[in-house]
GROMACS .gro file of C-alpha atoms in nm:
model
  195
    1MET     CA    1   7.513   0.459  -9.180
    2ALA     CA    2   7.481   0.613  -8.835
    3THR     CA    3   7.518   0.508  -8.472
    4ILE     CA    4   7.191   0.601  -8.300
    5TYR     CA    5   7.085   0.605  -7.936
    6TYR     CA    6   6.711   0.532  -7.964
    7THR     CA    7   6.527   0.505  -7.634
    8ALA     CA    8   6.232   0.611  -7.420
    9SER     CA    9   6.255   0.838  -7.119
   10SER     CA   10   6.033   0.981  -6.849
   11LEU     CA   11   5.964   1.353  -6.870
   12ASP     CA   12   6.222   1.411  -6.595
   13GLY     CA   13   6.495   1.227  -6.785
   14PHE     CA   14   6.505   0.871  -6.652
   15LEU     CA   15   6.516   0.546  -6.854
   16ALA     CA   16   6.424   0.325  -6.561
   17ASP     CA   17   6.334   0.375  -6.198
   18SER     CA   18   6.578   0.331  -5.908
   19GLU     CA   19   6.521  -0.046  -5.917
   20HIS     CA   20   6.599  -0.061  -6.293
   21SER     CA   21   6.231  -0.128  -6.365
   22LEU     CA   22   6.057  -0.034  -6.688
   23ASP     CA   23   5.709  -0.096  -6.549
   24TRP     CA   24   5.636   0.276  -6.584
   25LEU     CA   25   5.677   0.240  -6.963
   26MET     CA   26   5.496  -0.093  -6.997
   27GLN     CA   27   5.169   0.062  -6.876
   28PHE     CA   28   5.113   0.228  -7.214
   29PRO     CA   29   4.936   0.048  -7.500
   30GLU     CA   30   5.192  -0.079  -7.750
   31ASP     CA   31   5.034   0.106  -8.043
   32GLU     CA   32   5.094   0.435  -7.860
   33SER     CA   33   5.432   0.368  -7.700
   34ALA     CA   34   5.608   0.196  -7.990
   35SER     CA   35   5.446   0.338  -8.299
   36ASP     CA   36   5.769   0.372  -8.497
   37ILE     CA   37   5.984   0.094  -8.349
   38VAL     CA   38   5.921  -0.151  -8.635
   39ALA     CA   39   6.030   0.100  -8.900
   40PHE     CA   40   6.331   0.194  -8.689
   41ILE     CA   41   6.444  -0.166  -8.639
   42ASP     CA   42   6.418  -0.225  -9.015
   43ARG     CA   43   6.705   0.026  -9.057
   44ILE     CA   44   6.929  -0.148  -8.805
   45GLY     CA   45   7.217  -0.378  -8.897
   46ALA     CA   46   7.363  -0.429  -8.547
   47LEU     CA   47   7.285  -0.324  -8.192
   48CYS     CA   48   7.431  -0.307  -7.844
   49MET     CA   49   7.305  -0.269  -7.489
   50GLY     CA   50   7.439  -0.246  -7.137
   51SER     CA   51   7.411  -0.506  -6.867
   52HIS     CA   52   7.107  -0.359  -6.689
   53THR     CA   53   6.909  -0.345  -7.015
   54PHE     CA   54   7.002  -0.703  -7.100
   55GLU     CA   55   6.929  -0.827  -6.747
   56TRP     CA   56   6.585  -0.663  -6.748
   57MET     CA   57   6.502  -0.828  -7.081
   58TRP     CA   58   6.635  -1.163  -6.954
   59ARG     CA   59   6.437  -1.154  -6.627
   60HIS     CA   60   6.112  -1.036  -6.781
   61HIS     CA   61   6.107  -1.202  -7.123
   62ILE     CA   62   6.392  -1.435  -7.220
   63ALA     CA   63   6.473  -1.654  -6.918
   64PRO     CA   64   6.299  -1.992  -6.907
   65ASP     CA   65   6.099  -1.881  -6.600
   66ALA     CA   66   6.028  -1.525  -6.724
   67PRO     CA   67   5.684  -1.389  -6.631
   68HIS     CA   68   5.621  -1.263  -6.988
   69PRO     CA   69   5.813  -1.515  -7.202
   70MET     CA   70   5.913  -1.440  -7.557
   71ALA     CA   71   6.195  -1.525  -7.795
   72TRP     CA   72   6.492  -1.292  -7.831
   73PRO     CA   73   6.333  -1.004  -8.027
   74TYR     CA   74   6.625  -0.911  -8.255
   75THR     CA   75   6.755  -1.085  -8.565
   76GLN     CA   76   7.050  -0.847  -8.587
   77PRO     CA   77   7.386  -0.924  -8.425
   78THR     CA   78   7.382  -0.787  -8.069
   79TRP     CA   79   7.664  -0.692  -7.834
   80VAL     CA   80   7.602  -0.680  -7.458
   81PHE     CA   81   7.850  -0.471  -7.260
   82SER     CA   82   7.888  -0.602  -6.907
   83SER     CA   83   8.152  -0.650  -6.640
   84ARG     CA   84   7.945  -0.943  -6.510
   85THR     CA   85   7.898  -1.288  -6.661
   86GLN     CA   86   7.565  -1.297  -6.847
   87PRO     CA   87   7.359  -1.596  -6.963
   88ALA     CA   88   7.375  -1.709  -7.324
   89VAL     CA   89   7.071  -1.652  -7.544
   90PRO     CA   90   7.004  -1.973  -7.738
   91GLY     CA   91   6.947  -1.922  -8.110
   92ALA     CA   92   7.044  -1.552  -8.105
   93GLN     CA   93   7.352  -1.368  -8.229
   94VAL     CA   94   7.444  -1.221  -7.888
   95THR     CA   95   7.806  -1.149  -7.801
   96HIS     CA   96   7.899  -1.053  -7.445
   97VAL     CA   97   8.185  -0.801  -7.426
   98ARG     CA   98   8.376  -0.585  -7.178
   99GLY     CA   99   8.585  -0.276  -7.212
  100ASP     CA  100   8.619   0.014  -7.451
  101VAL     CA  101   8.331   0.074  -7.692
  102ARG     CA  102   8.568   0.181  -7.973
  103ALA     CA  103   8.702  -0.166  -8.051
  104VAL     CA  104   8.355  -0.320  -8.039
  105HIS     CA  105   8.205  -0.037  -8.247
  106ALA     CA  106   8.432  -0.129  -8.538
  107ASP     CA  107   8.299  -0.487  -8.524
  108MET     CA  108   7.941  -0.359  -8.501
  109MET     CA  109   7.988  -0.133  -8.805
  110ALA     CA  110   8.130  -0.424  -9.005
  111ALA     CA  111   7.841  -0.650  -8.903
  112ALA     CA  112   7.585  -0.378  -8.984
  113ALA     CA  113   7.699  -0.389  -9.349
  114GLY     CA  114   7.600  -0.033  -9.435
  115ARG     CA  115   7.293  -0.017  -9.212
  116ASP     CA  116   7.256   0.180  -8.888
  117VAL     CA  117   7.385   0.072  -8.547
  118TRP     CA  118   7.147   0.101  -8.250
  119VAL     CA  119   7.265   0.181  -7.899
  120VAL     CA  120   6.965   0.041  -7.711
  121GLY     CA  121   7.078   0.168  -7.373
  122GLY     CA  122   7.131   0.238  -7.101
  123GLY     CA  123   7.240   0.591  -7.056
  124GLU     CA  124   7.588   0.510  -6.930
  125LEU     CA  125   7.663   0.301  -7.239
  126ALA     CA  126   7.532   0.580  -7.465
  127GLY     CA  127   7.757   0.817  -7.269
  128GLN     CA  128   8.058   0.600  -7.349
  129PHE     CA  129   7.974   0.626  -7.720
  130ILE     CA  130   7.949   1.007  -7.681
  131ASP     CA  131   8.284   1.014  -7.496
  132ALA     CA  132   8.446   0.820  -7.782
  133GLY     CA  133   8.296   1.047  -8.050
  134LEU     CA  134   8.101   0.757  -8.200
  135LEU     CA  135   7.738   0.861  -8.147
  136ASP     CA  136   7.571   1.032  -8.445
  137GLU     CA  137   7.207   1.069  -8.339
  138ILE     CA  138   6.984   1.057  -8.032
  139ILE     CA  139   6.616   0.972  -8.072
  140VAL     CA  140   6.433   0.985  -7.741
  141THR     CA  141   6.062   0.924  -7.697
  142VAL     CA  142   5.957   1.118  -7.388
  143ALA     CA  143   5.666   0.976  -7.189
  144ALA     CA  144   5.413   1.179  -6.993
  145VAL     CA  145   5.531   1.045  -6.656
  146THR     CA  146   5.787   1.157  -6.400
  147LEU     CA  147   5.988   0.914  -6.187
  148GLY     CA  148   6.167   1.150  -5.951
  149ALA     CA  149   6.481   0.934  -5.953
  150GLY     CA  150   6.629   0.647  -6.146
  151MET     CA  151   6.867   0.561  -6.428
  152PRO     CA  152   6.948   0.882  -6.621
  153LEU     CA  153   6.889   0.921  -6.993
  154LEU     CA  154   7.243   1.042  -7.063
  155PRO     CA  155   7.473   1.102  -6.766
  156ARG     CA  156   7.707   1.331  -6.960
  157ARG     CA  157   7.753   1.704  -7.010
  158VAL     CA  158   7.691   1.785  -7.375
  159VAL     CA  159   7.699   2.163  -7.382
  160THR     CA  160   7.937   2.309  -7.641
  161PRO     CA  161   7.853   2.252  -7.910
  162PRO     CA  162   7.494   2.162  -7.821
  163LEU     CA  163   7.293   1.888  -7.985
  164THR     CA  164   7.114   1.989  -8.306
  165LEU     CA  165   6.738   1.934  -8.303
  166LYS     CA  166   6.633   1.763  -8.625
  167ALA     CA  167   6.268   1.677  -8.559
  168VAL     CA  168   5.991   1.671  -8.300
  169ARG     CA  169   5.690   1.443  -8.332
  170GLN     CA  170   5.382   1.380  -8.122
  171MET     CA  171   5.309   1.010  -8.072
  172GLY     CA  172   4.960   0.958  -7.937
  173THR     CA  173   4.856   1.148  -7.626
  174ALA     CA  174   5.138   1.036  -7.395
  175PHE     CA  175   5.459   1.068  -7.598
  176ALA     CA  176   5.671   1.321  -7.783
  177GLN     CA  177   5.971   1.208  -7.984
  178LEU     CA  178   6.280   1.429  -8.006
  179HIS     CA  179   6.540   1.358  -8.273
  180TYR     CA  180   6.885   1.516  -8.230
  181LEU     CA  181   7.205   1.507  -8.430
  182VAL     CA  182   7.520   1.484  -8.219
  183PRO     CA  183   7.773   1.748  -8.327
  184ARG     CA  184   8.142   1.683  -8.366
  185ALA     CA  185   8.391   1.907  -8.190
  186THR     CA  186   8.404   2.130  -8.499
  187GLY     CA  187   8.037   2.214  -8.448
  188THR     CA  188   7.909   2.028  -8.753
  189ALA     CA  189   7.654   1.753  -8.721
  190ALA     CA  190   7.797   1.402  -8.721
  191ALA     CA  191   7.535   1.231  -8.934
  192PRO     CA  192   7.407   1.333  -9.276
  193ASP     CA  193   7.050   1.458  -9.308
  194ARG     CA  194   6.789   1.190  -9.363
  195PRO     CA  195   6.442   1.248  -9.505
   0.00000   0.00000   0.00000
């Protein structure tokens, strides 16, 4: 059981552009840009996301007037961290929360029932999990685009000890996936090795 920040990033380290748009990522064919997402989600027992991630999903896919409508894509319990009031998602296990990630993480771990917990994003929320010593792994799929500015992948200094590279994988012609273990202060990796 691990808490994993699994996301996509531009080559220059941004999750979204300055307007919080993911259009840069949506240009890629799904078979190339999401080739392992189904297998990853099968491991997940609970997930969380920040307000900008939730709002982007709501505007583009979930809201009644969304341009690309779809049902809420996750069957797992989901926590949305936001200081703003967010709309309810009918038929989904979505809990809106505020405050420290530590208290909510305990609830997420209990709900995950031995499966992994996914920090969907954004980078600031992942940074809060790092700050609290709760993040075990980072899996980032780097796209062959640069944005020049935007929402950073992980707006934190993680220097000593550095992350431990576990795996690198090419995904099609536009993506490379980097899998890191997040070390504890003692210098040992937080999560056990997985095959």
